[in-house]
């Protein structure tokens, strides 16, 4: 029980108000004794209205003396002060000769309050669950109270914090008075017999050095402790208590002495200051043979400030928009800033991922780790098949590999893998073969799947795509692909098969135009390849000359320059063919 004499003087609050908060009592259990005046409901004293002009505000209660109002807070709170608002308009004497009672047990001692605006302050802080405001004597007809406000220290009982895996132990146990009964929230002002006390308290058997210990399972920070012992005979079982803390299980010399509680009854419910102490084990012991009885141990730590959480009030993680995390769990209500993961946003994204919710995947060269926030790769080097500032854009269709610099050789319209260059179903363009269609036809073959055999070419194999003999034919052979045998008539100026000079000039002119067109296309191709690794959008549409349709050139799929035209023979009838170079193009989207 706690008693402070109070004679109309406001007690100053020292070093408390900054760390306190209002206890919500509007829904707490309220009882009263006496006859209320008309409709002045007693519950008005906890309605949150601070006005004291009782005749006008309809916010006060008046009860015929003798009267009392009792409030059960439903649990013990570490109280810093209690304010009682009396009447200030007329008949202020109705709020005098009143006593205030506060304690952790229903049976309380009381303090006399003699003014109309009263404040009872507790320094050091004390636990309180039961509050009683009552009239003294019959000098005034009514007891009028307008409001009661209760303030608590912003601390939390460590034994009620979710997720804390603690355990308790003690020396040899008496009967059923196990160690866990000291942290079950049950205690009383009296115990009729030994069995009754075992339902609410821990007790050791007669032991040379009795002790009780709690292991929090991890390091915690604590600021206050309250110990409730045995009331009634034999009270000495809860006296001369030494409190130690440690980071390891107890021995006779590895704990640090924090406090000594000579007689807990002299300061029932008082919070004993531990400092800002970090520990894992807390030990309560006596250094002589006896029985040790403890009915309740409450260990408090100051609530974390905004932006911190957990047992040690560590900083919050990277909550989205710098939001404040949950002070107990660290949970970020609105998610994490880009680059941070899990509910508390403390861990960076796993290697290989970045951005919001760590949902974007990195694609850096040699599996190097990208920036977990922005996704940039070291030295902007992308893995094969990827390009862009963050290496998050696939190569344009038709290109693959490192820097998207390799050209696919797939059949027209067939998908090319942007990483390895493999063509779907291994459908290569004419003139190419292998799994990724990267090898030209060899050994004198050309065309689709290299199934065609070159003609009688002069000095080299034919073009791998269309079979053209770029250096002309061997003697006795003619045609675009040197597949036709040449006739051998006697040479004569009147020979009807003699090629006219004008035809030769025309062929030379056509070839000159074709070479010029190829040079222009080659220039565009080189420029395109220099920009493959940029973030520009892709256009995989084949650009055909306006006079040619795609069906005319199913066998043409890549650029190949012709450097020597010395051996070209006169095309036979119907074999005249313009060589067109076709490549995918890349357009710029600004």
XYZ file of C-alpha atoms in Angstrom:
590
model
C 0.000 0.000 0.000
C 1.135 3.501 -0.742
C 0.349 6.611 1.318
C 1.426 10.215 0.754
C 0.186 13.016 3.036
C -1.294 15.764 0.921
C -2.634 19.030 2.397
C -3.716 21.139 -0.542
C -0.202 21.655 -1.918
C 0.649 20.692 -5.503
C 3.689 18.423 -5.495
C 6.146 19.393 -8.299
C 6.955 16.678 -10.826
C 10.675 16.214 -11.367
C 12.011 14.515 -14.503
C 8.810 12.589 -15.233
C 6.363 14.472 -17.418
C 8.418 14.139 -20.586
C 8.243 10.340 -20.344
C 4.601 9.954 -19.335
C 1.312 9.442 -21.119
C -2.371 9.500 -20.254
C -3.956 6.181 -19.284
C -7.268 5.732 -21.152
C -9.822 5.080 -18.404
C -13.104 5.893 -20.174
C -13.816 2.171 -20.592
C -12.499 1.025 -17.215
C -14.655 -0.449 -14.483
C -16.225 2.275 -12.281
C -18.303 1.769 -9.137
C -19.690 4.288 -6.654
C -21.498 4.590 -3.355
C -24.092 7.210 -2.466
C -27.084 8.865 -4.140
C -26.242 10.876 -7.319
C -27.814 14.332 -7.653
C -30.589 14.187 -10.282
C -29.016 12.955 -13.565
C -25.400 13.777 -12.707
C -24.034 10.389 -13.783
C -20.882 9.294 -11.852
C -19.271 8.104 -15.116
C -18.869 11.747 -16.093
C -15.643 11.749 -14.082
C -13.985 9.582 -16.781
C -15.596 11.096 -19.922
C -12.506 13.128 -20.898
C -14.164 16.540 -20.381
C -11.945 18.780 -18.235
C -14.404 21.622 -17.672
C -15.169 22.481 -14.065
C -18.155 24.850 -14.379
C -20.447 22.143 -13.061
C -23.683 24.084 -13.368
C -23.251 24.758 -17.093
C -21.127 21.992 -18.612
C -23.168 18.939 -17.628
C -19.822 17.192 -17.251
C -19.515 16.696 -13.471
C -21.045 14.307 -10.977
C -22.447 15.125 -7.542
C -23.138 12.376 -4.999
C -24.750 12.799 -1.621
C -22.266 12.243 1.201
C -21.035 9.823 2.470
C -19.867 8.938 -1.056
C -17.031 7.316 -2.935
C -16.045 6.562 -6.556
C -13.753 3.594 -7.299
C -11.924 2.853 -10.573
C -10.281 -0.466 -11.431
C -7.642 0.043 -14.156
C -7.780 -3.748 -14.789
C -3.997 -4.049 -14.545
C -1.209 -2.367 -12.585
C 0.286 0.710 -14.236
C 3.496 2.536 -13.260
C 1.802 5.790 -12.238
C 3.457 9.205 -12.320
C 0.511 11.377 -11.211
C -3.262 11.569 -10.782
C -5.299 14.737 -11.315
C -8.688 15.272 -9.641
C -10.768 18.172 -11.018
C -13.300 19.723 -8.613
C -16.039 22.301 -9.032
C -14.883 25.928 -9.650
C -18.057 27.897 -10.488
C -20.121 27.932 -7.258
C -20.240 25.785 -4.127
C -16.562 24.911 -4.469
C -16.701 23.462 -0.960
C -18.421 20.436 -2.538
C -14.973 19.431 -3.871
C -13.162 19.751 -0.537
C -12.578 17.272 2.266
C -11.943 14.501 -0.226
C -9.373 11.718 0.039
C -7.539 9.888 -2.761
C -6.456 6.255 -2.426
C -4.094 4.439 -4.829
C -2.517 0.970 -4.690
C -2.032 -2.470 -6.197
C -4.472 -4.091 -3.743
C -8.164 -3.200 -3.289
C -7.648 -2.342 0.400
C -5.930 1.063 0.426
C -4.751 3.859 2.696
C -5.827 7.325 1.592
C -4.569 10.909 1.313
C -6.675 13.976 2.129
C -7.253 16.478 -0.703
C -8.440 19.944 0.345
C -8.491 22.017 -2.856
C -10.734 22.020 -5.919
C -7.996 21.196 -8.469
C -5.775 18.496 -7.122
C -2.707 16.655 -8.404
C -1.042 13.742 -6.693
C 2.442 13.029 -8.067
C 4.525 9.909 -7.541
C 8.274 10.275 -7.708
C 9.664 7.654 -7.773
C 7.029 6.014 -9.908
C 4.734 3.475 -8.225
C 2.425 0.770 -9.459
C -1.280 1.373 -9.104
C -4.375 -0.490 -10.252
C -7.091 0.594 -7.826
C -8.087 4.265 -7.422
C -10.650 5.525 -4.901
C -11.925 9.079 -4.380
C -14.145 9.430 -1.285
C -15.722 12.086 0.924
C -14.579 12.845 4.463
C -17.244 13.759 7.006
C -20.659 15.356 6.510
C -19.780 19.069 6.570
C -20.947 19.438 2.972
C -24.066 17.889 1.541
C -22.585 16.807 -1.818
C -19.255 15.472 -3.095
C -18.746 16.994 -6.567
C -16.031 15.686 -8.927
C -15.698 16.830 -12.571
C -12.855 14.698 -13.947
C -10.148 12.223 -12.951
C -7.009 11.857 -15.089
C -4.380 9.156 -14.611
C -0.842 9.337 -16.041
C 1.618 6.477 -16.460
C 5.321 6.223 -17.169
C 5.965 5.116 -20.742
C 7.450 1.732 -19.910
C 6.597 -1.864 -20.806
C 6.775 -5.009 -18.710
C 9.328 -7.205 -20.465
C 7.367 -10.292 -19.474
C 4.442 -9.144 -21.632
C 6.467 -8.324 -24.766
C 5.468 -10.674 -27.644
C 8.114 -13.036 -28.987
C 10.405 -12.984 -25.957
C 11.383 -16.575 -25.173
C 12.203 -16.455 -21.459
C 12.444 -19.194 -18.813
C 12.599 -19.246 -14.994
C 14.243 -21.500 -12.427
C 14.920 -21.590 -8.689
C 16.557 -23.611 -5.949
C 14.712 -26.659 -4.598
C 10.969 -25.975 -4.844
C 8.622 -26.092 -1.869
C 5.478 -28.160 -2.585
C 3.816 -26.751 -5.730
C 5.263 -23.239 -5.409
C 7.126 -23.398 -8.743
C 9.328 -20.597 -10.102
C 6.866 -19.580 -12.839
C 4.297 -18.458 -10.227
C 6.464 -15.366 -9.707
C 5.689 -14.099 -13.227
C 2.064 -15.190 -13.725
C 0.514 -11.812 -12.866
C -1.212 -13.173 -9.738
C -0.648 -11.836 -6.235
C -2.750 -11.018 -3.180
C -2.706 -9.102 0.084
C -3.300 -12.289 2.114
C -2.859 -16.056 1.868
C -4.949 -18.230 4.189
C -2.628 -21.242 4.055
C 0.486 -22.688 2.460
C -1.362 -24.326 -0.407
C -3.107 -21.064 -1.242
C 0.180 -19.201 -1.533
C 1.494 -21.847 -3.935
C -1.277 -20.933 -6.356
C 0.141 -17.407 -6.723
C 3.741 -17.338 -5.463
C 7.032 -19.173 -5.918
C 8.780 -20.575 -2.870
C 11.964 -22.537 -2.338
C 12.333 -25.347 0.140
C 14.587 -24.669 3.080
C 17.897 -24.085 1.267
C 21.384 -22.952 2.381
C 21.501 -20.223 -0.325
C 18.017 -19.879 -1.869
C 17.721 -18.204 -5.278
C 15.269 -17.455 -8.134
C 16.406 -16.667 -11.699
C 14.935 -15.616 -15.060
C 16.705 -16.146 -18.402
C 15.369 -13.889 -21.171
C 16.996 -15.942 -23.924
C 18.687 -12.842 -25.327
C 20.095 -9.560 -24.138
C 17.499 -7.028 -23.028
C 17.530 -3.485 -21.710
C 15.711 -2.857 -18.421
C 15.217 0.302 -16.383
C 12.992 -0.641 -13.426
C 12.034 -3.625 -11.286
C 9.235 -4.219 -8.778
C 9.144 -7.210 -6.409
C 5.978 -8.230 -4.567
C 6.560 -10.593 -1.678
C 4.495 -12.349 0.943
C 2.083 -10.383 3.139
C 1.239 -11.878 6.485
C 3.171 -14.370 8.540
C 5.870 -15.403 7.864
C 6.763 -12.108 6.098
C 10.505 -12.593 6.584
C 10.494 -15.050 3.642
C 10.442 -12.017 1.312
C 12.999 -9.780 3.076
C 16.718 -9.141 2.486
C 16.526 -9.752 -1.261
C 19.623 -9.157 -3.403
C 19.094 -8.523 -7.136
C 21.878 -9.380 -9.611
C 22.194 -9.247 -13.411
C 24.510 -11.114 -15.777
C 25.025 -12.231 -19.361
C 25.637 -15.858 -18.310
C 23.987 -18.417 -15.999
C 24.541 -17.674 -12.335
C 27.509 -18.773 -10.289
C 28.625 -17.417 -6.946
C 30.734 -14.659 -8.458
C 29.735 -13.876 -12.043
C 26.742 -11.599 -11.363
C 26.677 -7.843 -10.765
C 24.775 -6.679 -7.697
C 22.162 -4.122 -8.693
C 20.015 -3.451 -5.628
C 19.118 -4.766 -2.201
C 15.460 -4.858 -1.135
C 15.576 -4.897 2.648
C 11.813 -4.861 3.223
C 9.569 -4.757 0.169
C 6.514 -3.874 2.332
C 7.939 -0.452 3.148
C 7.656 0.574 -0.497
C 4.946 -1.635 -1.957
C 4.697 -1.197 -5.713
C 7.605 1.202 -5.998
C 9.619 0.936 -9.223
C 13.278 0.483 -8.291
C 15.596 2.124 -10.823
C 18.118 -0.196 -12.471
C 19.690 2.367 -14.762
C 19.847 1.630 -18.466
C 21.077 -1.907 -17.805
C 21.671 -4.583 -20.462
C 21.638 -8.246 -19.404
C 20.232 -11.707 -20.169
C 19.887 -13.203 -16.668
C 18.338 -11.632 -13.563
C 18.914 -13.359 -10.217
C 17.201 -12.772 -6.840
C 18.825 -14.501 -3.863
C 19.458 -14.553 -0.120
C 22.858 -15.370 1.368
C 21.672 -17.414 4.344
C 19.716 -20.585 4.888
C 15.991 -19.886 4.582
C 12.852 -20.136 2.488
C 12.625 -17.592 -0.355
C 9.067 -16.563 -1.317
C 8.361 -14.282 -4.299
C 4.793 -13.584 -5.419
C 5.487 -11.371 -8.444
C 8.439 -9.902 -10.307
C 7.834 -7.122 -12.844
C 10.744 -5.892 -14.961
C 10.202 -2.748 -17.004
C 12.038 -1.003 -19.766
C 11.274 2.448 -21.116
C 9.263 2.387 -24.311
C 11.350 2.902 -27.427
C 11.422 6.361 -28.981
C 9.897 6.908 -32.405
C 12.159 5.372 -35.033
C 13.438 2.570 -32.775
C 12.144 -0.847 -31.748
C 12.823 -4.149 -30.048
C 14.434 -5.303 -26.833
C 17.327 -2.880 -27.223
C 15.461 -0.094 -29.052
C 17.540 -0.516 -32.184
C 16.886 1.847 -35.124
C 14.000 1.042 -37.449
C 14.811 -0.327 -40.874
C 14.287 1.503 -44.168
C 10.517 1.920 -43.961
C 8.851 3.369 -47.041
C 8.591 7.181 -46.996
C 10.534 7.229 -43.682
C 7.499 5.909 -41.796
C 7.851 4.946 -38.112
C 8.077 1.199 -37.516
C 6.252 -0.792 -34.848
C 8.143 -0.209 -31.592
C 7.862 -3.850 -30.563
C 8.397 -5.815 -33.788
C 9.980 -3.248 -36.129
C 7.280 -3.992 -38.730
C 7.009 -1.336 -41.465
C 3.298 -0.809 -42.064
C 3.653 0.542 -45.626
C 6.501 -1.661 -46.794
C 10.164 -0.940 -47.455
C 12.117 1.602 -49.430
C 13.503 0.165 -52.710
C 16.418 -2.155 -52.062
C 15.323 -3.404 -48.638
C 13.547 -6.595 -47.624
C 11.551 -8.453 -44.963
C 8.886 -7.004 -42.672
C 11.335 -4.832 -40.734
C 13.213 -3.593 -43.832
C 16.597 -4.058 -42.152
C 18.128 -6.534 -44.608
C 19.206 -5.463 -48.084
C 17.855 -7.389 -51.058
C 19.426 -10.787 -51.659
C 22.371 -10.690 -54.099
C 21.032 -10.564 -57.633
C 17.888 -8.575 -56.807
C 17.080 -4.899 -56.346
C 14.345 -2.278 -56.230
C 10.868 -2.187 -54.708
C 10.069 -5.386 -52.811
C 13.402 -6.698 -54.185
C 11.387 -7.961 -57.147
C 13.724 -6.849 -59.949
C 16.511 -9.227 -60.963
C 20.068 -8.125 -61.743
C 21.868 -9.285 -64.907
C 25.518 -8.390 -64.355
C 28.522 -9.839 -66.145
C 30.276 -12.766 -64.413
C 27.469 -12.926 -61.824
C 28.764 -9.813 -60.082
C 26.358 -8.193 -57.601
C 24.401 -5.141 -58.660
C 23.453 -2.186 -56.449
C 20.557 -3.438 -54.289
C 18.716 -0.113 -54.524
C 19.143 1.035 -58.140
C 20.305 -2.149 -59.871
C 23.426 -0.704 -61.530
C 26.084 -3.298 -62.394
C 29.796 -2.747 -61.642
C 31.306 -0.731 -64.503
C 27.921 -1.063 -66.262
C 28.942 -4.480 -67.564
C 25.897 -6.567 -68.371
C 25.570 -10.315 -68.588
C 25.142 -11.890 -71.995
C 21.742 -11.103 -73.462
C 21.107 -7.895 -71.516
C 21.660 -4.178 -72.032
C 20.709 -0.776 -70.605
C 21.888 1.262 -67.610
C 20.565 -1.384 -65.201
C 21.106 -4.356 -67.527
C 17.388 -5.031 -67.248
C 16.503 -4.874 -70.954
C 16.805 -7.953 -73.151
C 18.701 -7.724 -76.409
C 16.540 -6.737 -79.341
C 15.216 -9.749 -81.186
C 17.820 -10.789 -83.726
C 20.781 -10.105 -81.426
C 22.319 -11.876 -78.445
C 25.374 -12.278 -76.240
C 27.688 -9.813 -74.487
C 26.674 -6.215 -75.281
C 24.074 -7.715 -77.655
C 26.832 -7.634 -80.278
C 26.229 -11.045 -81.855
C 23.760 -11.400 -84.733
C 21.312 -14.285 -84.730
C 21.096 -16.534 -87.812
C 17.621 -17.949 -87.405
C 15.124 -18.740 -90.108
C 12.906 -15.799 -90.939
C 10.354 -15.317 -88.120
C 11.930 -17.857 -85.750
C 12.680 -16.726 -82.167
C 16.345 -16.295 -81.218
C 17.389 -16.681 -77.568
C 18.764 -13.311 -76.415
C 21.427 -14.916 -74.200
C 22.845 -17.830 -76.208
C 21.545 -17.163 -79.708
C 19.824 -20.547 -80.021
C 17.041 -20.651 -82.585
C 13.699 -22.267 -81.771
C 13.636 -25.902 -82.937
C 17.145 -25.271 -84.347
C 15.625 -23.646 -87.436
C 18.641 -21.842 -88.904
C 18.644 -19.313 -91.713
C 19.961 -20.554 -95.077
C 23.742 -20.864 -94.980
C 24.056 -21.564 -91.245
C 24.054 -24.571 -88.918
C 24.853 -25.774 -85.323
C 22.750 -25.432 -82.143
C 23.019 -21.655 -82.132
C 23.182 -21.344 -85.945
C 26.509 -19.544 -85.649
C 28.546 -21.665 -88.111
C 28.536 -21.096 -91.842
C 28.005 -23.978 -94.205
C 31.323 -25.688 -94.986
C 32.830 -28.197 -97.367
C 31.210 -26.770 -100.448
C 27.616 -26.639 -99.196
C 25.053 -23.850 -98.901
C 21.396 -23.054 -98.311
C 18.842 -24.433 -95.835
C 20.499 -26.903 -93.452
C 23.531 -26.777 -95.811
C 21.816 -29.411 -97.934
C 22.870 -27.952 -101.333
C 26.259 -28.615 -102.942
C 28.189 -25.767 -104.569
C 28.628 -25.708 -108.356
C 31.902 -25.651 -110.273
C 33.276 -22.481 -108.692
C 36.654 -21.043 -109.568
C 39.235 -21.021 -106.781
C 36.886 -21.109 -103.765
C 33.678 -22.480 -102.364
C 30.422 -20.779 -103.185
C 28.471 -18.295 -101.047
C 27.105 -20.187 -98.033
C 23.632 -18.662 -98.399
C 22.652 -18.771 -102.063
C 25.471 -20.762 -103.708
C 26.846 -17.806 -105.740
C 30.332 -18.439 -107.105
C 31.937 -15.123 -106.200
C 35.097 -15.757 -108.281
C 33.368 -17.138 -111.303
C 33.254 -20.654 -112.712
C 35.826 -23.211 -113.651
C 36.496 -23.475 -117.394
C 33.596 -25.177 -119.110
C 30.956 -24.070 -116.599
C 28.638 -21.134 -116.535
C 25.661 -19.669 -114.730
C 25.007 -17.867 -111.429
C 25.983 -20.961 -109.447
C 28.221 -22.544 -112.124
C 25.897 -25.481 -112.503
C 25.539 -25.383 -116.328
C 28.124 -26.801 -118.726
C 29.394 -24.294 -121.286
C 29.102 -24.940 -125.067
C 32.322 -24.644 -127.168
C 31.463 -23.264 -130.655
C 34.116 -21.793 -132.971
C 34.744 -18.200 -132.165
C 33.504 -15.844 -134.864
C 32.404 -12.273 -135.121
C 29.191 -13.548 -136.551
C 28.666 -16.081 -133.767
C 25.083 -15.529 -132.548
C 26.103 -16.550 -128.978
C 28.769 -13.883 -128.738
C 27.991 -11.428 -125.945
C 27.555 -7.902 -127.335
C 29.679 -5.126 -125.858
C 26.559 -3.231 -124.837
C 25.416 -6.192 -122.740
C 28.770 -6.307 -120.967
C 28.526 -2.585 -120.210
C 24.980 -3.054 -118.885
C 26.050 -5.889 -116.601
C 28.967 -3.819 -115.304
C 26.596 -0.926 -114.572
C 24.217 -3.200 -112.645
C 27.086 -4.633 -110.649
C 28.353 -1.141 -109.806
C 24.930 -0.144 -108.497
C 24.733 -3.357 -106.456
C 28.162 -2.756 -104.902
C 27.167 0.798 -103.953
C 23.979 -0.435 -102.317
C 25.901 -3.042 -100.354
C 28.388 -0.440 -99.111
C 25.527 1.765 -97.917
C 23.843 -1.151 -96.099
C 27.155 -2.188 -94.568
C 27.641 1.337 -93.199
C 24.192 1.263 -91.594
C 24.907 -2.203 -90.192
C 28.160 -1.024 -88.546
C 26.398 1.964 -86.984
C 23.630 -0.311 -85.682
C 26.085 -2.695 -84.032
C 27.785 0.199 -82.196
C 24.474 1.005 -80.481
C 23.431 -2.529 -79.540
C 24.058 -2.051 -75.792
C 22.032 1.159 -75.485
C 18.538 1.274 -73.891
C 16.869 2.003 -77.217
C 13.754 0.213 -78.209
C 13.875 -2.672 -80.620
C 12.299 -2.955 -84.080
C 12.794 -6.427 -85.490
C 10.936 -5.767 -88.741
C 13.081 -6.597 -91.761
C 13.518 -3.543 -94.037
C 12.986 -4.713 -97.621
C 13.717 -2.614 -100.702
C 10.520 -1.064 -102.014
C 10.666 -3.032 -105.256
C 11.204 -6.402 -103.602
C 8.871 -8.552 -101.543
C 10.001 -10.850 -98.708
C 8.943 -13.953 -100.620
C 11.553 -13.229 -103.268
C 14.336 -13.650 -100.737
C 13.479 -16.434 -98.363
C 17.024 -17.658 -98.622
C 18.663 -14.343 -97.616
C 19.217 -13.700 -93.886
C 22.485 -11.887 -93.229
C 24.968 -9.361 -94.555
C 27.803 -10.664 -96.717
C 29.909 -8.394 -98.914
C 31.270 -9.443 -102.305
C 34.817 -8.240 -102.779
C 35.787 -9.668 -106.199
C 33.723 -9.793 -109.347
C 36.480 -10.737 -111.808
C 35.224 -14.239 -112.423
C 31.556 -13.464 -112.945
C 30.157 -15.141 -116.059
C 27.302 -13.910 -118.125
C 24.057 -15.050 -116.478
C 22.069 -17.480 -118.435
C 18.542 -16.675 -119.440
C 16.261 -16.220 -116.429
C 19.169 -16.224 -113.973
C 19.691 -12.492 -113.563
C 19.589 -11.880 -109.792
C 20.208 -8.790 -107.663
C 21.983 -9.517 -104.340
C 20.183 -7.854 -101.417
C 21.618 -7.644 -97.903
C 18.980 -7.683 -95.163
C 19.539 -7.176 -91.409
C 17.282 -6.354 -88.479
C 17.271 -2.662 -87.632
C 17.014 -0.770 -84.366
C 14.975 2.392 -84.077
C 15.378 5.064 -81.473
C 12.506 6.013 -79.208
C 13.143 9.310 -77.505
